[in-house]
């Protein structure tokens, strides 16, 4: 484990937005951003990292050196993750040096069911000793590396140098649903048949929206983050793969003294400009017995998942059916807390709990099997998790909903919701668009038919 002695310096670019800084640092390996619920961090150039692409073996990289990392199972990642649970160096909230990355939905589900993967990175985890953290509206440079001052000078040079020309982001096709309404309703009816047969009692049925693109997805980031104002936003670029999170949902917070917190979202109603309509929409959600039933199913699932690792009697539900309002929707949110047993490694908790119950259904394994059968294509990063661990085991991981992934020229956005026996197909179909239509509308402003036609002709 590296020394905890930091070089910390005030950065001379406080007035620059996150996307601009990321664009200037994008040439650095593993450039990543986490909004982290108003504790933003930008990290880059990990000293080592693990990555897995599709069905290939995981690879372990050390700067300027690549070697095969043979332990590929999720539980064996602990041999890469150097966490000291006896170390209590955390004297503030947020990232303090450690590991940042993501696990995609299909990679996580594959630990329990047989499924397909997208042809793109399925997990990435880097060890970061150098990062920028926003404190009191000022970006502070932190590093425990020996050449920290050299790195500081390098990032200042990159941020203030004249940018090299690059292909601006544009869409060759509009972002449209892969399913039409008839196909969605057919899948919905199949879910209902499984529920009636007793296979499951909730399935999170989702659908994909796709487009052909050129350029860097990062060009859209600042507009998307401003639109959604999401507390668990983020960005990661790995070669020709980009992941842009606009997620409102926390999966697990790993706090000091072995406390963990999870806040499942289940239940959605649209926002309205008209304050009266908006208040009515919020009240409908608050009093919805159907949404409460869906929410409590997932709360029970998460309580069960966490109880395996928690001290007896510590699993609590301090908040149930609370309504939280975001830019486009109101959500029903509950909270489950627990205290981990003294000998439990937090990495075990995260990896065994993924994918999150709020985006699978219940019972989880059968729900994932039905999702694999019905959805028709792998989710990829959507419904996976992005976040960090500090070296002392504290950390925070989101659920990757309201997120955009781009691999090569393929852009993908997903939306869906929990289906129970009480669900209405038409309403569930509309809920997909309530959740994602604002993101789609914004993305489609980068679609220029005339430019696309000229590109095709050439």
Tab-separated table of C-alpha atoms in Angstrom:
chain	number	residue	atom	x	y	z
A	1	UNK	CA	0.000	0.000	0.000
A	2	UNK	CA	1.408	3.431	-0.926
A	3	UNK	CA	2.374	6.072	1.576
A	4	UNK	CA	-0.459	8.270	2.869
A	5	UNK	CA	1.738	11.376	2.605
A	6	UNK	CA	0.124	13.604	-0.031
A	7	UNK	CA	1.494	16.390	-2.134
A	8	UNK	CA	-1.504	18.696	-2.415
A	9	UNK	CA	-1.477	21.808	-4.584
A	10	UNK	CA	-4.117	24.336	-5.608
A	11	UNK	CA	-4.874	24.010	-9.323
A	12	UNK	CA	-4.999	27.266	-11.366
A	13	UNK	CA	-8.181	26.384	-13.242
A	14	UNK	CA	-11.065	26.681	-10.754
A	15	UNK	CA	-13.391	28.263	-13.295
A	16	UNK	CA	-13.256	25.347	-15.759
A	17	UNK	CA	-16.099	22.840	-15.942
A	18	UNK	CA	-15.538	19.125	-15.471
A	19	UNK	CA	-16.052	18.160	-19.117
A	20	UNK	CA	-13.463	20.716	-20.282
A	21	UNK	CA	-10.862	19.352	-17.843
A	22	UNK	CA	-11.643	15.784	-18.916
A	23	UNK	CA	-11.297	16.717	-22.591
A	24	UNK	CA	-7.841	18.212	-21.990
A	25	UNK	CA	-6.735	15.188	-19.931
A	26	UNK	CA	-8.316	12.551	-22.179
A	27	UNK	CA	-4.943	11.506	-23.612
A	28	UNK	CA	-3.965	10.183	-20.178
A	29	UNK	CA	-4.670	6.525	-19.489
A	30	UNK	CA	-7.828	5.692	-17.545
A	31	UNK	CA	-9.114	9.260	-17.215
A	32	UNK	CA	-12.174	9.027	-14.960
A	33	UNK	CA	-14.640	11.327	-13.179
A	34	UNK	CA	-17.096	10.695	-10.339
A	35	UNK	CA	-19.601	13.323	-9.167
A	36	UNK	CA	-19.856	11.239	-6.011
A	37	UNK	CA	-22.865	13.024	-4.503
A	38	UNK	CA	-21.300	16.520	-4.488
A	39	UNK	CA	-17.763	15.303	-3.694
A	40	UNK	CA	-16.330	15.368	-7.247
A	41	UNK	CA	-13.066	13.705	-8.183
A	42	UNK	CA	-11.108	13.431	-11.439
A	43	UNK	CA	-8.391	10.767	-11.599
A	44	UNK	CA	-5.976	9.711	-14.322
A	45	UNK	CA	-2.903	7.586	-15.098
A	46	UNK	CA	-3.465	4.689	-12.663
A	47	UNK	CA	-0.263	3.014	-11.498
A	48	UNK	CA	-1.860	-0.316	-12.406
A	49	UNK	CA	-5.214	-1.587	-13.518
A	50	UNK	CA	-7.288	-4.640	-14.411
A	51	UNK	CA	-9.551	-4.749	-17.425
A	52	UNK	CA	-11.667	-7.427	-19.049
A	53	UNK	CA	-13.051	-7.278	-22.560
A	54	UNK	CA	-15.936	-9.511	-23.545
A	55	UNK	CA	-14.997	-13.189	-23.093
A	56	UNK	CA	-11.220	-12.648	-23.020
A	57	UNK	CA	-9.120	-13.170	-19.904
A	58	UNK	CA	-8.604	-10.258	-17.572
A	59	UNK	CA	-5.393	-8.346	-18.066
A	60	UNK	CA	-3.313	-6.722	-15.361
A	61	UNK	CA	-1.422	-3.634	-16.448
A	62	UNK	CA	1.378	-1.774	-14.731
A	63	UNK	CA	2.440	1.493	-16.327
A	64	UNK	CA	4.331	0.766	-19.545
A	65	UNK	CA	4.185	-2.936	-18.822
A	66	UNK	CA	1.452	-5.458	-19.574
A	67	UNK	CA	1.137	-8.883	-18.028
A	68	UNK	CA	-1.639	-11.429	-17.978
A	69	UNK	CA	-3.634	-11.498	-14.778
A	70	UNK	CA	-4.689	-15.121	-14.431
A	71	UNK	CA	-7.139	-14.872	-11.534
A	72	UNK	CA	-10.221	-13.777	-13.451
A	73	UNK	CA	-13.092	-14.607	-11.085
A	74	UNK	CA	-14.717	-11.687	-9.320
A	75	UNK	CA	-13.807	-12.949	-5.864
A	76	UNK	CA	-10.118	-13.199	-6.840
A	77	UNK	CA	-9.906	-9.480	-7.595
A	78	UNK	CA	-9.058	-9.068	-3.912
A	79	UNK	CA	-5.516	-10.141	-4.827
A	80	UNK	CA	-5.320	-7.018	-7.001
A	81	UNK	CA	-7.153	-4.710	-4.585
A	82	UNK	CA	-4.813	-3.745	-1.729
A	83	UNK	CA	-7.144	-2.700	1.087
A	84	UNK	CA	-6.121	-2.567	4.747
A	85	UNK	CA	-9.214	-2.759	6.949
A	86	UNK	CA	-7.147	-1.946	10.039
A	87	UNK	CA	-6.069	1.357	8.530
A	88	UNK	CA	-8.352	4.251	9.434
A	89	UNK	CA	-6.862	7.115	7.440
A	90	UNK	CA	-10.184	8.507	6.289
A	91	UNK	CA	-10.680	11.891	7.937
A	92	UNK	CA	-13.095	13.230	5.331
A	93	UNK	CA	-15.731	11.956	2.945
A	94	UNK	CA	-14.902	11.108	-0.636
A	95	UNK	CA	-12.068	9.590	-2.623
A	96	UNK	CA	-8.678	9.673	-0.939
A	97	UNK	CA	-6.545	7.489	-3.180
A	98	UNK	CA	-7.382	3.903	-4.032
A	99	UNK	CA	-9.394	2.154	-6.728
A	100	UNK	CA	-11.885	3.544	-9.258
A	101	UNK	CA	-13.720	1.649	-11.974
A	102	UNK	CA	-16.879	-0.094	-13.083
A	103	UNK	CA	-18.410	-3.557	-13.375
A	104	UNK	CA	-20.949	-4.099	-16.129
A	105	UNK	CA	-24.269	-5.858	-15.651
A	106	UNK	CA	-23.498	-8.956	-17.734
A	107	UNK	CA	-20.093	-9.538	-16.144
A	108	UNK	CA	-21.682	-9.398	-12.680
A	109	UNK	CA	-24.658	-11.574	-13.644
A	110	UNK	CA	-22.311	-14.138	-15.203
A	111	UNK	CA	-21.198	-15.155	-11.733
A	112	UNK	CA	-24.632	-16.737	-11.243
A	113	UNK	CA	-26.110	-17.392	-14.701
A	114	UNK	CA	-24.853	-18.124	-18.209
A	115	UNK	CA	-25.213	-15.026	-20.372
A	116	UNK	CA	-23.796	-13.077	-23.292
A	117	UNK	CA	-21.500	-10.036	-23.175
A	118	UNK	CA	-21.163	-6.957	-25.331
A	119	UNK	CA	-18.002	-6.609	-27.419
A	120	UNK	CA	-16.530	-3.921	-25.159
A	121	UNK	CA	-14.829	-3.708	-21.752
A	122	UNK	CA	-16.876	-5.532	-19.129
A	123	UNK	CA	-14.963	-4.306	-16.114
A	124	UNK	CA	-12.167	-1.875	-15.339
A	125	UNK	CA	-10.504	-1.173	-12.021
A	126	UNK	CA	-7.506	1.114	-11.666
A	127	UNK	CA	-5.290	1.996	-8.707
A	128	UNK	CA	-5.067	5.797	-8.599
A	129	UNK	CA	-2.484	7.639	-6.512
A	130	UNK	CA	-2.946	10.971	-8.330
A	131	UNK	CA	-6.246	12.840	-8.624
A	132	UNK	CA	-8.028	16.191	-8.521
A	133	UNK	CA	-10.693	16.834	-5.904
A	134	UNK	CA	-13.104	19.783	-5.805
A	135	UNK	CA	-13.064	21.419	-2.372
A	136	UNK	CA	-14.811	24.711	-1.617
A	137	UNK	CA	-15.177	25.305	-5.362
A	138	UNK	CA	-11.429	24.888	-5.933
A	139	UNK	CA	-9.707	21.969	-7.653
A	140	UNK	CA	-6.943	20.543	-5.464
A	141	UNK	CA	-4.209	18.270	-6.852
A	142	UNK	CA	-3.350	15.263	-4.684
A	143	UNK	CA	-0.636	12.700	-5.285
A	144	UNK	CA	1.466	10.203	-3.313
A	145	UNK	CA	3.659	9.399	-6.311
A	146	UNK	CA	7.389	10.119	-6.236
A	147	UNK	CA	7.175	12.311	-9.345
A	148	UNK	CA	4.082	14.198	-8.154
A	149	UNK	CA	5.388	17.658	-9.037
A	150	UNK	CA	6.243	16.492	-12.545
A	151	UNK	CA	2.684	15.119	-12.931
A	152	UNK	CA	1.241	18.397	-11.632
A	153	UNK	CA	3.194	20.359	-14.235
A	154	UNK	CA	2.097	17.916	-16.933
A	155	UNK	CA	-1.627	18.307	-16.250
A	156	UNK	CA	-1.328	22.085	-16.138
A	157	UNK	CA	0.393	21.960	-19.506
A	158	UNK	CA	-2.318	19.720	-20.952
A	159	UNK	CA	-5.146	21.897	-19.671
A	160	UNK	CA	-3.725	25.190	-20.890
A	161	UNK	CA	-2.164	24.086	-24.164
A	162	UNK	CA	-3.928	24.652	-27.453
A	163	UNK	CA	-6.070	21.552	-28.109
A	164	UNK	CA	-5.192	19.294	-31.002
A	165	UNK	CA	-7.868	18.894	-33.650
A	166	UNK	CA	-10.199	15.975	-33.076
A	167	UNK	CA	-13.416	14.631	-34.526
A	168	UNK	CA	-16.380	16.402	-32.935
A	169	UNK	CA	-19.208	14.195	-31.747
A	170	UNK	CA	-22.165	13.785	-34.075
A	171	UNK	CA	-24.813	11.146	-34.683
A	172	UNK	CA	-25.140	9.463	-38.049
A	173	UNK	CA	-28.580	8.127	-37.078
A	174	UNK	CA	-31.079	9.350	-34.475
A	175	UNK	CA	-31.139	7.510	-31.152
A	176	UNK	CA	-34.207	5.299	-31.441
A	177	UNK	CA	-35.650	2.284	-29.605
A	178	UNK	CA	-34.560	-1.148	-30.795
A	179	UNK	CA	-38.059	-2.425	-29.961
A	180	UNK	CA	-41.288	-0.976	-31.257
A	181	UNK	CA	-44.266	-0.821	-28.916
A	182	UNK	CA	-45.645	-4.181	-30.075
A	183	UNK	CA	-42.346	-5.911	-29.310
A	184	UNK	CA	-42.180	-4.319	-25.864
A	185	UNK	CA	-45.740	-5.378	-25.029
A	186	UNK	CA	-44.984	-8.929	-26.205
A	187	UNK	CA	-42.026	-9.110	-23.810
A	188	UNK	CA	-44.221	-7.612	-21.077
A	189	UNK	CA	-46.825	-10.359	-21.574
A	190	UNK	CA	-44.132	-13.018	-21.382
A	191	UNK	CA	-43.045	-11.547	-18.045
A	192	UNK	CA	-46.638	-11.713	-16.843
A	193	UNK	CA	-46.799	-15.387	-17.824
A	194	UNK	CA	-43.666	-16.131	-15.808
A	195	UNK	CA	-45.096	-14.309	-12.796
A	196	UNK	CA	-48.408	-16.161	-13.060
A	197	UNK	CA	-46.517	-19.468	-13.320
A	198	UNK	CA	-44.705	-18.691	-10.077
A	199	UNK	CA	-41.208	-18.316	-11.579
A	200	UNK	CA	-40.796	-14.839	-10.135
A	201	UNK	CA	-42.742	-11.973	-8.620
A	202	UNK	CA	-40.887	-9.024	-10.155
A	203	UNK	CA	-38.803	-8.585	-13.320
A	204	UNK	CA	-36.968	-5.405	-14.288
A	205	UNK	CA	-37.745	-5.343	-18.011
A	206	UNK	CA	-35.674	-2.840	-19.988
A	207	UNK	CA	-35.258	-1.816	-23.601
A	208	UNK	CA	-32.373	-0.353	-25.595
A	209	UNK	CA	-32.118	2.833	-27.662
A	210	UNK	CA	-29.266	2.939	-30.194
A	211	UNK	CA	-27.534	5.210	-32.681
A	212	UNK	CA	-24.506	5.283	-34.990
A	213	UNK	CA	-22.039	8.015	-34.081
A	214	UNK	CA	-18.662	9.563	-34.786
A	215	UNK	CA	-16.403	11.537	-32.450
A	216	UNK	CA	-16.147	11.524	-28.657
A	217	UNK	CA	-19.177	11.025	-26.421
A	218	UNK	CA	-17.452	13.324	-23.924
A	219	UNK	CA	-18.563	16.278	-26.083
A	220	UNK	CA	-22.117	15.681	-24.798
A	221	UNK	CA	-21.186	15.327	-21.127
A	222	UNK	CA	-21.585	18.836	-19.775
A	223	UNK	CA	-25.009	19.261	-21.399
A	224	UNK	CA	-26.207	15.870	-20.157
A	225	UNK	CA	-24.977	16.499	-16.613
A	226	UNK	CA	-26.614	19.925	-16.573
A	227	UNK	CA	-29.861	18.391	-17.859
A	228	UNK	CA	-30.001	15.587	-15.292
A	229	UNK	CA	-28.165	17.093	-12.288
A	230	UNK	CA	-27.491	13.516	-11.188
A	231	UNK	CA	-25.716	12.951	-7.850
A	232	UNK	CA	-23.898	9.840	-9.117
A	233	UNK	CA	-22.797	11.095	-12.531
A	234	UNK	CA	-19.485	9.925	-13.927
A	235	UNK	CA	-17.296	9.363	-16.964
A	236	UNK	CA	-14.678	6.817	-18.002
A	237	UNK	CA	-12.801	6.372	-21.279
A	238	UNK	CA	-10.860	3.231	-22.136
A	239	UNK	CA	-9.507	3.215	-25.695
A	240	UNK	CA	-12.596	3.234	-27.961
A	241	UNK	CA	-15.097	2.692	-25.117
A	242	UNK	CA	-16.773	5.594	-23.297
A	243	UNK	CA	-19.132	5.378	-20.329
A	244	UNK	CA	-21.102	8.468	-19.304
A	245	UNK	CA	-23.233	8.153	-16.178
A	246	UNK	CA	-26.179	10.401	-15.330
A	247	UNK	CA	-27.289	8.119	-12.518
A	248	UNK	CA	-29.454	9.239	-9.582
A	249	UNK	CA	-29.081	5.902	-7.777
A	250	UNK	CA	-26.668	4.867	-5.046
A	251	UNK	CA	-25.936	1.158	-4.826
A	252	UNK	CA	-23.735	0.883	-1.711
A	253	UNK	CA	-21.883	3.407	0.430
A	254	UNK	CA	-19.093	1.836	2.486
A	255	UNK	CA	-18.682	4.189	5.420
A	256	UNK	CA	-16.291	4.271	8.371
A	257	UNK	CA	-16.742	1.883	11.306
A	258	UNK	CA	-17.869	-0.832	8.840
A	259	UNK	CA	-21.264	0.818	8.232
A	260	UNK	CA	-22.886	0.272	4.822
A	261	UNK	CA	-25.847	2.075	3.261
A	262	UNK	CA	-27.884	1.176	0.177
A	263	UNK	CA	-30.708	3.274	-1.298
A	264	UNK	CA	-32.810	1.318	-3.826
A	265	UNK	CA	-35.013	3.228	-6.262
A	266	UNK	CA	-38.266	1.622	-7.365
A	267	UNK	CA	-41.220	3.769	-8.409
A	268	UNK	CA	-41.260	6.660	-10.890
A	269	UNK	CA	-43.516	9.514	-11.966
A	270	UNK	CA	-42.717	12.333	-14.430
A	271	UNK	CA	-41.896	15.936	-13.472
A	272	UNK	CA	-43.956	18.861	-14.854
A	273	UNK	CA	-43.143	22.528	-15.352
A	274	UNK	CA	-46.575	23.378	-13.964
A	275	UNK	CA	-46.132	23.298	-10.177
A	276	UNK	CA	-49.668	22.022	-9.537
A	277	UNK	CA	-49.305	19.128	-11.983
A	278	UNK	CA	-45.853	18.376	-10.577
A	279	UNK	CA	-47.176	18.255	-7.019
A	280	UNK	CA	-50.026	15.982	-8.127
A	281	UNK	CA	-47.568	13.648	-9.876
A	282	UNK	CA	-45.460	13.448	-6.738
A	283	UNK	CA	-48.512	12.728	-4.579
A	284	UNK	CA	-49.695	9.964	-6.936
A	285	UNK	CA	-46.321	8.257	-6.551
A	286	UNK	CA	-46.263	8.748	-2.788
A	287	UNK	CA	-49.657	7.040	-2.361
A	288	UNK	CA	-49.155	4.316	-5.010
A	289	UNK	CA	-49.690	0.893	-3.423
A	290	UNK	CA	-48.279	-0.772	-6.552
A	291	UNK	CA	-45.006	1.178	-6.347
A	292	UNK	CA	-44.775	0.580	-2.608
A	293	UNK	CA	-45.184	-3.157	-3.223
A	294	UNK	CA	-42.405	-3.099	-5.865
A	295	UNK	CA	-40.162	-1.051	-3.608
A	296	UNK	CA	-40.551	-3.267	-0.566
A	297	UNK	CA	-39.780	-6.384	-2.653
A	298	UNK	CA	-36.387	-4.908	-3.513
A	299	UNK	CA	-35.824	-3.682	0.045
A	300	UNK	CA	-36.397	-7.238	1.286
A	301	UNK	CA	-34.032	-8.614	-1.382
A	302	UNK	CA	-31.283	-6.171	-0.374
A	303	UNK	CA	-31.823	-6.806	3.333
A	304	UNK	CA	-31.318	-10.507	2.601
A	305	UNK	CA	-28.186	-9.836	0.494
A	306	UNK	CA	-26.614	-7.679	3.203
A	307	UNK	CA	-27.592	-9.869	6.152
A	308	UNK	CA	-25.112	-12.522	4.990
A	309	UNK	CA	-22.237	-10.160	5.794
A	310	UNK	CA	-23.756	-8.022	8.565
A	311	UNK	CA	-23.540	-8.309	12.313
A	312	UNK	CA	-26.698	-9.875	13.716
A	313	UNK	CA	-29.432	-7.334	14.356
A	314	UNK	CA	-27.767	-4.445	12.503
A	315	UNK	CA	-29.736	-4.593	9.226
A	316	UNK	CA	-32.197	-1.700	9.443
A	317	UNK	CA	-34.572	0.185	7.154
A	318	UNK	CA	-34.483	3.775	8.469
A	319	UNK	CA	-36.275	5.177	5.392
A	320	UNK	CA	-39.089	3.556	3.444
A	321	UNK	CA	-41.016	4.935	0.428
A	322	UNK	CA	-39.505	8.433	0.547
A	323	UNK	CA	-39.984	10.572	-2.575
A	324	UNK	CA	-36.895	12.211	-4.092
A	325	UNK	CA	-37.285	14.634	-6.993
A	326	UNK	CA	-34.816	14.847	-9.875
A	327	UNK	CA	-34.828	17.036	-12.970
A	328	UNK	CA	-37.045	14.763	-15.092
A	329	UNK	CA	-38.764	12.411	-12.631
A	330	UNK	CA	-39.858	11.788	-9.055
A	331	UNK	CA	-38.526	8.532	-7.568
A	332	UNK	CA	-39.602	6.397	-4.626
A	333	UNK	CA	-36.463	5.685	-2.587
A	334	UNK	CA	-35.871	3.565	0.516
A	335	UNK	CA	-32.742	3.093	2.604
A	336	UNK	CA	-31.197	-0.016	4.139
A	337	UNK	CA	-28.247	0.155	6.544
A	338	UNK	CA	-26.075	-2.467	8.226
A	339	UNK	CA	-22.773	-2.958	10.035
A	340	UNK	CA	-20.375	-5.445	8.457
A	341	UNK	CA	-18.872	-8.243	10.519
A	342	UNK	CA	-15.281	-7.504	11.548
A	343	UNK	CA	-13.754	-10.159	9.266
A	344	UNK	CA	-15.724	-9.234	6.116
A	345	UNK	CA	-13.900	-7.622	3.209
A	346	UNK	CA	-15.987	-4.833	1.559
A	347	UNK	CA	-14.992	-6.061	-1.903
A	348	UNK	CA	-16.752	-9.370	-1.147
A	349	UNK	CA	-19.929	-7.474	-0.289
A	350	UNK	CA	-19.911	-5.408	-3.478
A	351	UNK	CA	-19.104	-8.240	-5.862
A	352	UNK	CA	-21.572	-10.707	-4.368
A	353	UNK	CA	-24.390	-8.130	-4.260
A	354	UNK	CA	-23.982	-7.169	-7.932
A	355	UNK	CA	-26.087	-6.827	-10.007
A	356	UNK	CA	-28.269	-4.719	-7.735
A	357	UNK	CA	-31.703	-6.095	-6.925
A	358	UNK	CA	-33.440	-2.892	-8.015
A	359	UNK	CA	-32.451	-3.593	-11.639
A	360	UNK	CA	-32.982	-7.367	-11.739
A	361	UNK	CA	-36.156	-8.293	-9.896
A	362	UNK	CA	-36.850	-11.108	-7.473
A	363	UNK	CA	-35.925	-13.816	-6.865
A	364	UNK	CA	-32.706	-12.491	-8.353
A	365	UNK	CA	-31.222	-15.507	-10.144
A	366	UNK	CA	-34.458	-16.478	-11.898
A	367	UNK	CA	-35.095	-12.812	-12.726
A	368	UNK	CA	-31.683	-12.561	-14.413
A	369	UNK	CA	-32.366	-15.723	-16.429
A	370	UNK	CA	-35.655	-14.264	-17.694
A	371	UNK	CA	-33.984	-10.928	-18.502
A	372	UNK	CA	-31.335	-12.804	-20.520
A	373	UNK	CA	-34.058	-14.628	-22.449
A	374	UNK	CA	-36.355	-11.685	-23.176
A	375	UNK	CA	-34.270	-8.544	-23.666
A	376	UNK	CA	-32.519	-9.846	-26.776
A	377	UNK	CA	-29.119	-8.161	-26.359
A	378	UNK	CA	-26.647	-7.720	-23.471
A	379	UNK	CA	-27.089	-4.628	-21.297
A	380	UNK	CA	-23.366	-3.964	-20.976
A	381	UNK	CA	-22.495	-1.171	-18.552
A	382	UNK	CA	-26.184	-0.260	-18.123
A	383	UNK	CA	-27.380	-1.500	-14.712
A	384	UNK	CA	-23.812	-2.250	-13.702
A	385	UNK	CA	-21.986	-0.172	-11.102
A	386	UNK	CA	-19.356	2.578	-11.118
A	387	UNK	CA	-17.491	3.875	-8.099
A	388	UNK	CA	-14.436	3.638	-5.872
A	389	UNK	CA	-12.751	2.075	-2.855
A	390	UNK	CA	-10.261	3.935	-0.705
A	391	UNK	CA	-7.294	2.021	0.664
A	392	UNK	CA	-9.038	1.761	4.062
A	393	UNK	CA	-12.097	0.031	2.553
A	394	UNK	CA	-14.452	3.014	2.562
A	395	UNK	CA	-16.032	3.870	-0.783
A	396	UNK	CA	-19.162	4.434	-2.833
A	397	UNK	CA	-20.704	2.634	-5.823
A	398	UNK	CA	-23.705	3.651	-7.933
A	399	UNK	CA	-26.210	1.830	-10.120
A	400	UNK	CA	-25.583	2.710	-13.772
A	401	UNK	CA	-29.067	3.779	-14.823
A	402	UNK	CA	-29.679	6.906	-16.980
A	403	UNK	CA	-26.317	6.206	-18.559
A	404	UNK	CA	-24.882	6.299	-22.065
A	405	UNK	CA	-22.281	3.847	-23.339
A	406	UNK	CA	-20.398	4.107	-26.620
A	407	UNK	CA	-18.137	1.483	-28.149
A	408	UNK	CA	-16.470	2.396	-31.432
A	409	UNK	CA	-19.372	3.972	-33.402
A	410	UNK	CA	-22.237	2.297	-31.480
A	411	UNK	CA	-24.096	4.388	-28.894
A	412	UNK	CA	-26.476	2.695	-26.460
A	413	UNK	CA	-28.983	4.034	-23.903
A	414	UNK	CA	-31.427	1.905	-21.904
A	415	UNK	CA	-34.558	2.397	-19.818
A	416	UNK	CA	-37.100	0.181	-18.129
A	417	UNK	CA	-38.876	-0.630	-14.909
A	418	UNK	CA	-40.046	-3.276	-12.490
A	419	UNK	CA	-42.910	-5.473	-13.689
A	420	UNK	CA	-45.236	-7.164	-11.190
A	421	UNK	CA	-48.577	-8.922	-11.536
A	422	UNK	CA	-50.276	-5.555	-10.926
A	423	UNK	CA	-48.398	-3.767	-13.730
A	424	UNK	CA	-50.077	-2.314	-16.806
A	425	UNK	CA	-48.198	-2.769	-20.101
A	426	UNK	CA	-49.112	0.621	-21.547
A	427	UNK	CA	-48.083	2.421	-18.351
A	428	UNK	CA	-44.789	0.518	-18.104
A	429	UNK	CA	-43.985	1.324	-21.739
A	430	UNK	CA	-44.616	5.014	-21.059
A	431	UNK	CA	-42.466	4.888	-17.925
A	432	UNK	CA	-39.459	3.930	-20.057
A	433	UNK	CA	-39.845	7.195	-21.969
A	434	UNK	CA	-40.556	9.223	-18.823
A	435	UNK	CA	-37.128	8.157	-17.581
A	436	UNK	CA	-35.072	8.629	-20.724
A	437	UNK	CA	-36.886	10.899	-23.226
A	438	UNK	CA	-35.104	14.073	-22.083
A	439	UNK	CA	-31.713	12.383	-22.554
A	440	UNK	CA	-32.753	11.086	-25.978
A	441	UNK	CA	-34.042	14.483	-27.055
A	442	UNK	CA	-30.751	16.107	-26.066
A	443	UNK	CA	-28.619	13.436	-27.733
A	444	UNK	CA	-30.632	13.788	-30.926
A	445	UNK	CA	-29.627	17.431	-31.201
A	446	UNK	CA	-26.269	16.011	-32.344
A	447	UNK	CA	-28.016	14.244	-35.233
A	448	UNK	CA	-27.664	16.223	-38.462
A	449	UNK	CA	-29.241	14.349	-41.388
A	450	UNK	CA	-27.512	16.428	-44.057
A	451	UNK	CA	-24.050	15.795	-42.596
A	452	UNK	CA	-24.848	12.092	-42.226
A	453	UNK	CA	-25.934	11.850	-45.856
A	454	UNK	CA	-22.730	13.521	-47.050
A	455	UNK	CA	-20.667	11.177	-44.865
A	456	UNK	CA	-22.463	8.169	-46.327
A	457	UNK	CA	-21.908	9.364	-49.901
A	458	UNK	CA	-18.180	9.716	-49.320
